[in-house]
Coordinates of C-alpha atoms in Angstrom, one line a residue:
Chain L
X1 CA 46.4 16.7 -26.4
X2 CA 47.4 13.4 -28.0
X3 CA 46.3 10.1 -26.8
X4 CA 49.9 9.3 -25.5
X5 CA 50.0 12.2 -23.1
X6 CA 46.8 11.4 -21.2
X7 CA 46.4 8.8 -18.5
X8 CA 45.8 5.4 -19.7
X9 CA 42.4 4.2 -18.5
X10 CA 40.8 0.8 -18.2
X11 CA 37.2 -0.3 -17.6
X12 CA 36.4 -2.1 -14.4
X13 CA 35.7 -5.8 -14.9
X14 CA 31.9 -5.3 -14.6
X15 CA 32.0 -2.5 -17.1
X16 CA 34.1 -4.5 -19.4
X17 CA 31.6 -7.3 -19.2
X18 CA 28.7 -4.8 -20.0
X19 CA 30.7 -3.5 -23.0
X20 CA 31.3 -6.9 -24.4
X21 CA 27.6 -7.8 -23.9
X22 CA 26.7 -4.7 -25.8
X23 CA 29.0 -5.6 -28.7
X24 CA 26.9 -8.7 -29.1
X25 CA 23.7 -6.6 -29.4
X26 CA 24.8 -4.7 -32.6
X27 CA 26.0 -6.0 -35.9
X28 CA 28.8 -3.4 -35.9
X29 CA 31.1 -2.5 -33.0
X30 CA 30.8 1.2 -33.9
X31 CA 27.2 1.2 -32.9
X32 CA 28.3 0.6 -29.3
X33 CA 29.9 4.0 -29.1
X34 CA 27.0 5.9 -27.6
X35 CA 26.3 3.3 -24.9
X36 CA 30.0 2.9 -24.2
X37 CA 30.3 6.6 -23.6
X38 CA 27.6 6.2 -21.0
X39 CA 29.6 3.5 -19.3
X40 CA 32.7 5.6 -19.3
X41 CA 30.7 8.6 -18.0
X42 CA 29.5 6.4 -15.1
X43 CA 32.9 4.8 -14.4
X44 CA 35.0 7.9 -14.4
X45 CA 32.4 10.5 -13.4
X46 CA 32.7 12.4 -16.7
X47 CA 34.0 12.1 -20.3
X48 CA 37.4 13.6 -20.6
X49 CA 40.3 13.2 -23.0
X50 CA 41.4 9.9 -21.4
X51 CA 37.8 8.7 -21.5
X52 CA 37.6 9.5 -25.2
X53 CA 40.9 7.8 -25.9
X54 CA 39.6 4.7 -24.1
X55 CA 36.4 4.7 -26.2
X56 CA 38.5 5.1 -29.3
X57 CA 40.7 2.2 -28.4
X58 CA 37.7 -0.1 -27.5
X59 CA 35.7 0.7 -30.6
X60 CA 38.7 0.8 -32.9
X61 CA 38.3 4.3 -34.3
X62 CA 40.4 7.5 -33.9
X63 CA 40.1 9.7 -30.8
X64 CA 39.2 12.6 -33.1
X65 CA 36.2 10.6 -34.4
X66 CA 35.1 9.9 -30.8
X67 CA 35.4 13.6 -30.0
X68 CA 33.3 14.5 -33.1
X69 CA 30.5 12.3 -31.7
X70 CA 30.8 13.4 -28.1
X71 CA 30.7 17.1 -29.1
X72 CA 27.5 16.6 -31.1
X73 CA 25.5 15.6 -28.1
X74 CA 24.7 17.8 -25.1
X75 CA 23.9 15.3 -22.5
X76 CA 27.3 13.6 -21.8
X77 CA 28.9 15.0 -18.7
X78 CA 32.3 16.5 -19.7
X79 CA 35.3 17.3 -17.6
X80 CA 34.5 21.0 -17.9
X81 CA 31.2 20.4 -16.1
X82 CA 30.5 20.5 -12.4
X83 CA 30.2 17.3 -10.4
X84 CA 26.5 17.6 -10.9
X85 CA 24.8 19.1 -13.9
X86 CA 21.5 20.9 -13.4
X87 CA 19.3 21.1 -16.5
X88 CA 16.5 23.7 -16.2
X89 CA 14.0 23.6 -19.0
X90 CA 13.4 27.0 -20.7
X91 CA 11.6 26.0 -23.9
X92 CA 8.2 27.7 -24.7
X93 CA 5.7 25.4 -22.8
X94 CA 7.9 25.7 -19.7
X95 CA 8.6 29.4 -20.3
X96 CA 4.8 30.0 -20.2
X97 CA 4.6 28.4 -16.8
X98 CA 7.4 29.8 -14.7
X99 CA 10.7 28.6 -16.2
X100 CA 12.2 32.0 -16.0
X101 CA 11.4 32.4 -12.3
X102 CA 13.0 29.0 -11.6
X103 CA 16.0 29.8 -13.7
X104 CA 16.5 33.2 -12.0
X105 CA 16.2 31.5 -8.6
X106 CA 18.8 28.9 -9.5
X107 CA 21.2 31.6 -10.8
X108 CA 20.8 33.5 -7.5
X109 CA 21.3 30.5 -5.3
X110 CA 24.3 29.2 -7.1
X111 CA 25.8 32.6 -7.9
X112 CA 26.3 31.6 -11.6
X113 CA 24.6 32.3 -14.9
X114 CA 23.2 29.5 -17.1
X115 CA 26.1 27.9 -18.9
X116 CA 28.5 28.4 -16.0
X117 CA 29.9 26.2 -13.2
X118 CA 30.0 27.1 -9.5
X119 CA 33.4 28.2 -8.1
X120 CA 33.6 25.0 -6.0
X121 CA 33.0 22.9 -9.0
X122 CA 29.9 21.3 -7.5
X123 CA 27.3 22.3 -10.0
X124 CA 27.0 23.3 -13.6
X125 CA 23.8 25.1 -14.5
X126 CA 22.5 24.6 -18.0
X127 CA 19.4 25.5 -20.0
X128 CA 17.7 22.4 -21.3
X129 CA 16.0 22.4 -24.6
X130 CA 12.6 20.8 -23.7
X131 CA 12.7 17.9 -21.2
X132 CA 9.4 16.5 -22.6
X133 CA 7.8 17.3 -19.2
X134 CA 5.7 20.3 -20.3
X135 CA 2.8 19.2 -18.0
X136 CA 4.9 19.6 -14.9
X137 CA 6.7 22.9 -15.6
X138 CA 8.7 24.4 -14.2
X139 CA 10.9 21.4 -14.2
X140 CA 14.6 20.5 -14.0
X141 CA 16.9 17.6 -13.9
X142 CA 20.0 17.1 -11.8
X143 CA 22.0 14.4 -13.5
X144 CA 19.5 11.5 -13.7
X145 CA 17.0 12.8 -11.2
X146 CA 14.0 14.6 -12.6
X147 CA 12.1 17.3 -10.5
X148 CA 8.6 18.4 -11.4
X149 CA 6.7 21.6 -10.4
X150 CA 9.8 23.0 -8.7
X151 CA 9.4 26.0 -6.5
X152 CA 12.1 28.4 -5.3
X153 CA 11.3 27.3 -1.7
X154 CA 12.3 23.7 -2.5
X155 CA 15.6 24.5 -4.0
X156 CA 17.7 24.6 -0.8
X157 CA 16.5 21.2 0.2
X158 CA 16.9 19.7 -3.3
X159 CA 20.4 21.1 -3.8
X160 CA 21.5 19.9 -0.4
X161 CA 21.1 16.3 -1.6
X162 CA 24.0 16.8 -4.0
X163 CA 27.2 16.9 -1.9
Chain G
X1 CA -18.4 16.7 -25.1
X2 CA -16.0 14.0 -26.1
X3 CA -14.9 11.8 -23.2
X4 CA -11.4 10.5 -22.7
X5 CA -11.0 6.9 -23.8
X6 CA -8.3 5.4 -21.7
X7 CA -6.5 2.6 -23.4
X8 CA -2.7 3.1 -23.2
X9 CA -3.4 5.4 -20.2
X10 CA -5.9 3.2 -18.4
X11 CA -3.5 2.0 -15.7
X12 CA -0.6 4.5 -15.9
X13 CA -1.4 6.2 -12.6
X14 CA -1.1 2.9 -10.7
X15 CA 1.9 2.1 -8.7
X16 CA 4.0 -0.5 -10.5
X17 CA 2.1 0.0 -13.7
X18 CA 5.3 -0.7 -15.6
X19 CA 5.8 -4.3 -14.4
X20 CA 5.0 -7.3 -16.5
X21 CA 2.7 -8.7 -13.9
X22 CA 0.5 -5.7 -14.0
X23 CA 0.5 -5.8 -17.8
X24 CA -0.4 -9.5 -17.9
X25 CA -3.2 -8.9 -15.4
X26 CA -4.6 -6.5 -18.0
X27 CA -4.5 -9.2 -20.6
X28 CA -1.1 -8.2 -21.9
X29 CA 0.7 -10.2 -24.7
X30 CA -2.5 -12.1 -25.6
X31 CA -3.2 -10.0 -28.7
X32 CA 0.3 -10.5 -30.0
X33 CA 0.1 -14.2 -29.2
X34 CA -3.1 -14.5 -31.2
X35 CA -1.9 -12.4 -34.1
X36 CA 1.5 -14.1 -34.3
X37 CA 0.1 -17.7 -34.0
X38 CA -3.1 -17.4 -36.0
X39 CA -2.3 -14.9 -38.8
X40 CA 0.1 -15.0 -41.7
X41 CA 2.6 -12.1 -41.9
X42 CA 0.7 -10.8 -45.0
X43 CA -2.6 -10.9 -43.1
X44 CA -1.1 -8.9 -40.2
X45 CA 0.1 -6.2 -42.6
X46 CA -3.3 -6.2 -44.3
X47 CA -5.1 -5.9 -40.9
X48 CA -3.0 -2.9 -40.0
X49 CA -3.7 -1.3 -43.4
X50 CA -7.4 -1.9 -42.9
X51 CA -7.4 -0.4 -39.4
X52 CA -6.2 2.9 -40.9
X53 CA -3.5 3.3 -38.2
X54 CA -1.3 6.2 -39.0
X55 CA 1.9 7.2 -37.2
X56 CA 1.6 9.0 -33.9
X57 CA 5.1 10.5 -34.0
X58 CA 4.3 13.6 -36.2
X59 CA 4.2 12.7 -39.8
X60 CA 1.0 10.5 -39.7
X61 CA 2.2 8.0 -42.4
X62 CA 0.0 4.9 -42.7
X63 CA 1.7 2.2 -40.7
X64 CA 0.7 -0.8 -42.7
X65 CA 1.7 0.8 -45.9
X66 CA 5.1 1.7 -44.4
X67 CA 5.6 -2.0 -43.4
X68 CA 4.7 -3.1 -46.9
X69 CA 7.6 -1.2 -48.5
X70 CA 10.1 -3.5 -46.9
X71 CA 11.4 -6.0 -49.4
X72 CA 10.0 -9.5 -48.8
X73 CA 12.3 -11.7 -50.8
X74 CA 15.6 -10.6 -49.2
X75 CA 18.0 -12.6 -47.1
X76 CA 19.5 -9.4 -45.7
X77 CA 18.8 -8.8 -42.0
X78 CA 15.9 -6.3 -41.4
X79 CA 15.5 -4.1 -38.4
X80 CA 12.8 -2.4 -36.4
X81 CA 13.9 1.0 -35.0
X82 CA 11.4 2.4 -32.5
X83 CA 11.5 6.1 -32.1
X84 CA 11.3 7.2 -28.4
X85 CA 13.4 10.3 -28.9
X86 CA 10.4 12.5 -28.1
X87 CA 11.9 16.0 -28.3
X88 CA 9.4 18.2 -30.0
X89 CA 8.6 21.0 -27.5
X90 CA 5.1 20.4 -26.2
X91 CA 5.1 16.7 -26.6
X92 CA 5.2 14.3 -23.6
X93 CA 3.0 11.4 -24.5
X94 CA 5.8 8.9 -25.4
X95 CA 7.5 9.6 -22.1
X96 CA 4.3 8.6 -20.3
X97 CA 4.0 5.3 -22.2
X98 CA 7.7 4.4 -22.0
X99 CA 7.8 5.2 -18.2
X100 CA 4.5 3.7 -17.1
X101 CA 3.2 1.2 -19.7
X102 CA 6.3 0.0 -21.5
X103 CA 5.1 -3.6 -22.2
X104 CA 2.6 -2.3 -24.7
X105 CA 5.5 -1.2 -26.8
X106 CA 7.3 -4.6 -26.6
X107 CA 4.0 -6.4 -27.4
X108 CA 3.4 -4.1 -30.4
X109 CA 6.9 -4.6 -31.5
X110 CA 6.4 -8.4 -31.6
X111 CA 3.4 -7.9 -34.0
X112 CA 5.5 -5.7 -36.2
X113 CA 8.4 -8.1 -36.2
X114 CA 6.1 -11.1 -37.1
X115 CA 4.5 -9.1 -39.9
X116 CA 7.7 -7.9 -41.6
X117 CA 10.1 -10.8 -40.7
X118 CA 12.3 -8.9 -38.3
X119 CA 14.3 -10.3 -35.5
X120 CA 16.2 -7.3 -34.2
X121 CA 14.6 -4.3 -32.5
X122 CA 16.3 -1.1 -31.2
X123 CA 14.3 1.3 -29.2
X124 CA 15.9 4.7 -29.1
X125 CA 15.0 6.7 -26.0
X126 CA 16.0 10.3 -25.4
X127 CA 19.1 10.8 -23.2
X128 CA 17.1 13.1 -21.0
X129 CA 14.7 10.3 -20.0
X130 CA 16.7 8.3 -17.5
X131 CA 13.6 7.0 -15.7
X132 CA 12.1 5.8 -19.0
X133 CA 15.4 4.2 -19.9
X134 CA 15.5 2.2 -16.6
X135 CA 11.9 1.2 -16.9
X136 CA 12.3 0.0 -20.5
X137 CA 15.5 -1.9 -19.7
X138 CA 13.6 -3.5 -16.8
X139 CA 10.6 -4.3 -19.1
X140 CA 12.9 -5.9 -21.7
X141 CA 14.5 -8.1 -19.1
X142 CA 11.1 -9.2 -17.7
X143 CA 10.0 -10.0 -21.3
X144 CA 13.1 -12.1 -21.9
X145 CA 12.5 -13.9 -18.5
X146 CA 8.9 -14.8 -19.5
X147 CA 9.8 -15.8 -23.0
X148 CA 8.2 -12.8 -24.8
X149 CA 11.6 -11.9 -26.2
X150 CA 14.3 -14.3 -27.2
X151 CA 13.9 -17.5 -29.2
X152 CA 10.8 -19.3 -30.4
X153 CA 8.4 -16.8 -29.0
X154 CA 4.8 -18.0 -28.4
X155 CA 6.1 -21.4 -29.3
X156 CA 6.5 -20.5 -32.9
X157 CA 9.5 -22.3 -34.3
X158 CA 12.0 -19.7 -35.5
X159 CA 10.1 -16.6 -34.3
X160 CA 13.1 -15.0 -32.6
X161 CA 13.1 -11.4 -31.5
X162 CA 15.9 -9.5 -29.7
X163 CA 15.3 -6.0 -28.4
X164 CA 17.9 -3.5 -27.2
X165 CA 17.2 -0.1 -25.5
X166 CA 19.5 2.5 -27.0
X167 CA 19.9 5.6 -25.0
X168 CA 20.4 8.9 -26.8
X169 CA 22.6 11.7 -25.5
X170 CA 20.8 15.0 -26.1
X171 CA 20.0 16.1 -29.6
X172 CA 16.5 17.1 -31.0
X173 CA 17.5 16.0 -34.5
X174 CA 17.7 12.4 -33.4
X175 CA 13.9 12.4 -33.4
X176 CA 14.1 12.7 -37.2
X177 CA 14.1 9.1 -38.4
X178 CA 17.3 9.0 -40.3
X179 CA 19.1 11.2 -37.7
X180 CA 18.0 8.5 -35.2
X181 CA 19.5 5.8 -37.4
X182 CA 22.8 7.6 -37.6
X183 CA 22.8 7.9 -33.8
X184 CA 22.1 4.2 -33.3
X185 CA 25.0 3.5 -35.7
X186 CA 27.3 5.4 -33.3
X187 CA 27.7 8.6 -35.2
X188 CA 26.6 12.3 -35.0
X189 CA 22.9 12.4 -35.4
X190 CA 23.0 13.5 -39.0
X191 CA 19.8 13.0 -41.1
X192 CA 20.4 11.3 -44.4
X193 CA 19.1 12.1 -47.8
X194 CA 15.9 10.2 -48.9
X195 CA 15.6 8.2 -51.1
X196 CA 16.7 5.6 -50.3
X197 CA 14.1 5.4 -47.6
X198 CA 14.8 3.4 -44.5
X199 CA 12.4 0.6 -45.6
X200 CA 15.0 -0.2 -48.3
X201 CA 18.2 1.1 -46.9
X202 CA 18.1 2.0 -43.2
X203 CA 20.0 0.9 -40.2
X204 CA 23.4 -0.4 -41.2
X205 CA 22.2 -0.1 -44.8
X206 CA 19.6 -2.8 -44.2
X207 CA 15.8 -2.6 -44.7
X208 CA 14.4 -0.9 -41.6
X209 CA 11.0 -0.1 -40.3
X210 CA 10.9 3.1 -38.2
X211 CA 7.9 3.6 -36.0
X212 CA 7.0 5.9 -33.2
X213 CA 6.7 4.0 -29.8
X214 CA 3.1 5.1 -29.3
X215 CA 2.1 3.9 -32.8
X216 CA 3.5 0.5 -31.9
X217 CA 1.9 0.5 -28.5
X218 CA -1.6 0.8 -30.0
X219 CA -1.1 -2.4 -32.0
X220 CA -2.0 -4.9 -29.3
X221 CA -5.3 -3.0 -28.7
X222 CA -6.2 -2.9 -32.4
X223 CA -5.5 -6.6 -32.7
X224 CA -7.1 -7.5 -29.4
X225 CA -10.3 -5.4 -29.8
X226 CA -10.6 -5.4 -33.6
X227 CA -10.7 -3.0 -36.5
X228 CA -14.3 -2.1 -35.9
X229 CA -13.5 -1.0 -32.3
X230 CA -10.6 1.1 -33.5
X231 CA -12.5 2.7 -36.3
X232 CA -15.4 3.5 -34.0
X233 CA -13.2 6.4 -32.9
X234 CA -12.2 9.3 -35.0
X235 CA -13.1 9.7 -38.7
X236 CA -12.8 7.7 -41.9
X237 CA -9.4 9.2 -42.8
X238 CA -8.2 9.7 -39.2
X239 CA -9.5 6.7 -37.2
X240 CA -8.6 5.7 -33.7
X241 CA -7.2 7.3 -30.5
X242 CA -4.5 9.7 -29.8
X243 CA -2.7 10.7 -26.6
X244 CA -2.8 14.5 -26.7
X245 CA -0.2 16.4 -24.8
X246 CA -1.9 19.5 -23.4
X247 CA 0.3 22.2 -21.9
X248 CA 0.8 26.0 -21.6
X249 CA -2.1 28.1 -20.3
X250 CA -4.6 25.5 -19.0
X251 CA -5.4 24.5 -15.4
X252 CA -4.7 20.8 -15.7
X253 CA -1.9 20.1 -18.1
X254 CA -1.3 16.5 -19.1
X255 CA -1.8 13.6 -21.5
X256 CA -5.4 13.2 -22.6
X257 CA -6.2 10.1 -24.6
X258 CA -9.1 10.8 -26.8
X259 CA -10.5 10.0 -30.3
X260 CA -9.0 11.8 -33.2
X261 CA -11.4 14.6 -34.2
X262 CA -11.8 16.2 -30.8
X263 CA -11.8 19.9 -31.1
X264 CA -9.3 22.3 -29.6
X265 CA -12.1 23.8 -27.5
X266 CA -12.9 20.4 -26.1
X267 CA -9.2 19.8 -25.2
X268 CA -9.1 23.2 -23.5
X269 CA -12.2 22.5 -21.5
X270 CA -11.2 19.0 -20.5
X271 CA -7.9 20.5 -19.3
X272 CA -9.9 22.9 -17.0
X273 CA -9.7 26.0 -19.2
X274 CA -7.8 29.1 -18.0
X275 CA -8.6 32.3 -16.1
X276 CA -7.6 34.8 -18.8
X277 CA -8.8 35.2 -22.4
X278 CA -6.9 33.1 -24.9
X279 CA -4.8 34.3 -27.8
X280 CA -3.2 31.5 -29.6
X281 CA -2.7 27.7 -29.8
X282 CA 0.0 25.5 -31.2
X283 CA -1.8 22.3 -32.3
X284 CA 0.9 19.9 -33.1
X285 CA 4.2 20.6 -31.3
X286 CA 6.4 23.7 -31.6
X287 CA 7.2 23.3 -35.3
X288 CA 3.6 23.3 -36.4
X289 CA 2.1 26.6 -37.4
X290 CA 0.5 28.6 -34.6
X291 CA -3.2 29.3 -34.8
X292 CA -5.2 32.2 -33.6
X293 CA -7.8 32.0 -30.9
X294 CA -10.8 32.3 -30.9
X295 CA -10.6 31.5 -34.6
X296 CA -9.3 28.0 -34.1
X297 CA -11.5 26.8 -31.3
X298 CA -13.6 24.4 -33.5
X299 CA -10.7 22.9 -35.4
X300 CA -11.0 19.1 -35.2
X301 CA -7.8 17.4 -34.2
X302 CA -7.7 14.9 -37.1
X303 CA -4.8 14.6 -39.6
X304 CA -6.8 16.9 -41.9
X305 CA -8.4 19.4 -39.5
X306 CA -5.4 21.5 -38.5
X307 CA -4.1 21.2 -42.0
X308 CA -7.2 22.9 -43.4
X309 CA -6.8 25.6 -40.7
X310 CA -3.2 26.2 -42.0
X311 CA -1.2 24.0 -39.6
X312 CA -0.8 20.3 -38.8
X313 CA -1.7 17.6 -36.3
X314 CA 2.0 16.7 -35.9
X315 CA 2.5 15.0 -32.6
X316 CA -0.8 16.3 -31.2
X317 CA 1.1 18.5 -28.7
X318 CA -1.3 21.3 -27.9
X319 CA 0.2 24.4 -26.3
X320 CA -2.3 27.1 -25.3
X321 CA -1.3 30.7 -24.9
X322 CA -3.3 33.5 -23.2
X323 CA -3.5 37.2 -24.1
X324 CA -0.5 38.1 -22.0
X325 CA 2.0 36.2 -24.3
X326 CA 4.0 38.5 -26.5
X327 CA 4.3 36.6 -29.8
X328 CA 7.7 38.2 -30.5
X329 CA 9.0 36.6 -27.3
X330 CA 7.3 33.3 -28.1
X331 CA 8.9 33.1 -31.5
X332 CA 12.3 34.2 -30.1
X333 CA 12.1 31.4 -27.5
X334 CA 11.4 28.8 -30.2
X335 CA 14.0 30.1 -32.6
X336 CA 16.6 29.9 -29.9
X337 CA 15.6 26.2 -29.5
X338 CA 16.0 25.6 -33.2
X339 CA 19.3 27.4 -33.5
X340 CA 20.6 25.3 -30.7
X341 CA 19.3 22.0 -32.3
X342 CA 20.2 22.4 -36.0
X343 CA 22.6 19.7 -36.8
X344 CA 24.5 22.0 -39.1
X345 CA 24.8 19.9 -42.2
X346 CA 22.7 22.1 -44.5
X347 CA 23.6 25.8 -45.0
X348 CA 20.0 27.1 -45.2
X349 CA 19.2 25.6 -41.8
X350 CA 22.5 26.1 -40.0
X351 CA 22.8 29.7 -41.1
X352 CA 19.0 30.4 -41.3
X353 CA 18.4 29.4 -37.7
X354 CA 21.3 31.6 -36.6
X355 CA 20.3 34.6 -38.6
X356 CA 16.6 34.4 -37.7
X357 CA 17.3 34.1 -34.0
X358 CA 19.6 37.2 -34.2
X359 CA 16.9 39.2 -35.9
X360 CA 14.1 38.2 -33.5
X361 CA 16.4 38.8 -30.5
X362 CA 17.1 42.2 -31.8
X363 CA 13.4 43.0 -32.1
X364 CA 12.8 41.5 -28.6
X365 CA 15.5 43.8 -27.3
X366 CA 13.7 46.8 -28.7
X367 CA 16.3 47.3 -31.5
X368 CA 14.2 46.1 -34.4
X369 CA 14.8 47.7 -37.8
X370 CA 12.4 48.3 -40.7
X371 CA 12.7 45.4 -43.1
X372 CA 13.4 42.8 -40.4
X373 CA 10.0 41.1 -41.0
X374 CA 10.7 40.8 -44.7
X375 CA 14.2 39.4 -44.0
X376 CA 12.8 36.8 -41.6
X377 CA 10.2 35.7 -44.1
X378 CA 12.9 35.5 -46.7
X379 CA 15.1 33.3 -44.5
X380 CA 12.1 30.9 -43.9
X381 CA 11.3 30.8 -47.6
X382 CA 14.9 30.1 -48.6
X383 CA 15.2 27.2 -46.1
X384 CA 11.9 25.4 -46.4
X385 CA 12.1 22.4 -48.8
X386 CA 15.8 23.0 -49.5
X387 CA 17.5 20.8 -46.8
X388 CA 18.1 17.1 -46.2
X389 CA 15.4 16.8 -43.5
X390 CA 12.3 18.8 -42.5
X391 CA 14.1 20.7 -39.8
X392 CA 14.0 23.8 -42.1
X393 CA 10.2 23.5 -42.0
X394 CA 10.3 23.1 -38.3
X395 CA 11.8 26.5 -37.8
X396 CA 10.4 28.1 -41.0
X397 CA 6.8 27.4 -40.2
X398 CA 6.8 29.1 -36.8
X399 CA 8.5 32.2 -38.5
X400 CA 5.9 32.3 -41.2
X401 CA 2.9 31.7 -38.9
X402 CA 3.8 34.0 -36.0
X403 CA 4.6 36.8 -38.4
X404 CA 1.5 36.2 -40.6
X405 CA -1.0 36.0 -37.8
X406 CA 0.5 38.5 -35.5
X407 CA 2.2 40.9 -37.9
X408 CA 0.8 43.9 -36.2
X409 CA 2.6 42.9 -33.0
X410 CA 5.9 42.5 -34.7
X411 CA 5.5 45.8 -36.6
X412 CA 4.5 47.7 -33.4
X413 CA 7.3 46.1 -31.5
X414 CA 9.8 47.3 -34.1
X415 CA 8.2 50.7 -34.1
X416 CA 8.0 51.2 -30.4
X417 CA 10.7 48.9 -29.2
X418 CA 8.5 47.2 -26.6
X419 CA 5.7 44.7 -26.0
X420 CA 2.3 45.6 -27.3
X421 CA 0.3 42.6 -26.3
X422 CA -2.4 43.4 -23.8
X423 CA -0.7 43.0 -20.4
X424 CA 2.2 41.2 -22.1
X425 CA 4.8 39.8 -19.9
X426 CA 8.3 38.9 -21.1
X427 CA 7.9 35.4 -19.6
X428 CA 8.3 33.6 -22.9
X429 CA 11.7 35.0 -23.7
X430 CA 13.4 33.7 -20.6
X431 CA 16.7 35.6 -20.7
X432 CA 17.0 37.5 -23.9
X433 CA 20.6 37.5 -25.0

């Protein structure tokens, strides 16, 4: 899809101000790309083609270049993701302390496997590669919320917070 | 028994521990004020050298020496890039300090800036640490409001320091110092060839000091309490304190701040021990070589101790494993991680992680073939030392050590197509396939 065929987007005035402030924090505008993508993610709920085109325009690089950066990182919410993304840690220290049971429980409750999105588009379930929270395993994050020592019994109550 | 020495972790369990008021009540910013107003930059560097402080991020490079590599007679801008991209499986000490004692990092950064002549600091925090990001952003704002960041700090004419928190977006490789610099510059987190080292050509091609956030956070204490105090902990070559991240099979996982030189047994006992016999321990994060228990119980956690035992101190992330852990599964779990996180620049790493995970998955699924072990070792051998960064070591060392120390388990698994560890549970392999 070329930049011309996607909806033209604009940042809200507050977001625009934040972006301009950021431009003053780095000697090169290109360095603002990662924080700008966070702003776009917040403003539009995810990073899609139009969001990447907007980032390209604001930074002054090609949309392909933006896509190359976005695709390198796992943590940006994309338009292919659910409204909320659940990251469940499965790396060794968590695996030793119940990560598999938590992952199985999430898969059962949501009716999807890791890497999939629920049919209603509400959740994506993803395996996290170490959340640096090995002392509180099993653990997970839903968007920017971190949950420690998660038990299967807590899942209904936790998931209900995300409409 | 060595007792915990709570310095960075003294107040972290208090509510509001992250606020500047709490930090100032604990005497915060006084050490930096004293160092910056009473010492010449050269004296500060010399002080850090004499303290013997070495990096707490994994490589253990002497901090003062690293600072001294930055050219002095240059009018190019210099940068301080603080590494808070803590991603090494097993490590969570940086998270604790960034979330709950962030002003120690800002104060330490002021000392580093004064020493090296830097006025711009970027702190790179992992994308997966939103709370730490909010806390750091808040702490930086507080520091600006109180005059600890900005212009003419401590009333020193021309001592200006700006600090920006740069949030990552999910990539283990950004913990590698040059990968982190690429990411701050707005690119894919590709590591860069060294030399040139960041001290000469780093961020935006300018001289850059890269330090782990916890290394920096210790500076106010070393300056405030003195070299003698710091050197009263640890050993001659490994002085000082370390926040050890203890996880896996122990009753009370967590960050234990202790002198360097504490033994693995002491860490295990401080963490409450475990109800089953122990089998193995990773001493320095998932990329350090695994050690066998009980053989390794008395290994002292200095920079030299684990090395003499065939591993490394790394980030002092200690993961204990009991006898139920199948080492084939454990290795499979880690290789899956490394395959996912390889940045893909160098063929031996990009392909090697993929090949090795396929082979270990095959073994873990009961379809191992004769020769698989030799192929795995060959992959590690052909990757280690042959790539831009040490990621090849990070996945090669686990292969070498799990196979070398538990070869009988791998061979039996290939022969029988099933776990052979006593009471082994497939917990470590969370979803083969």
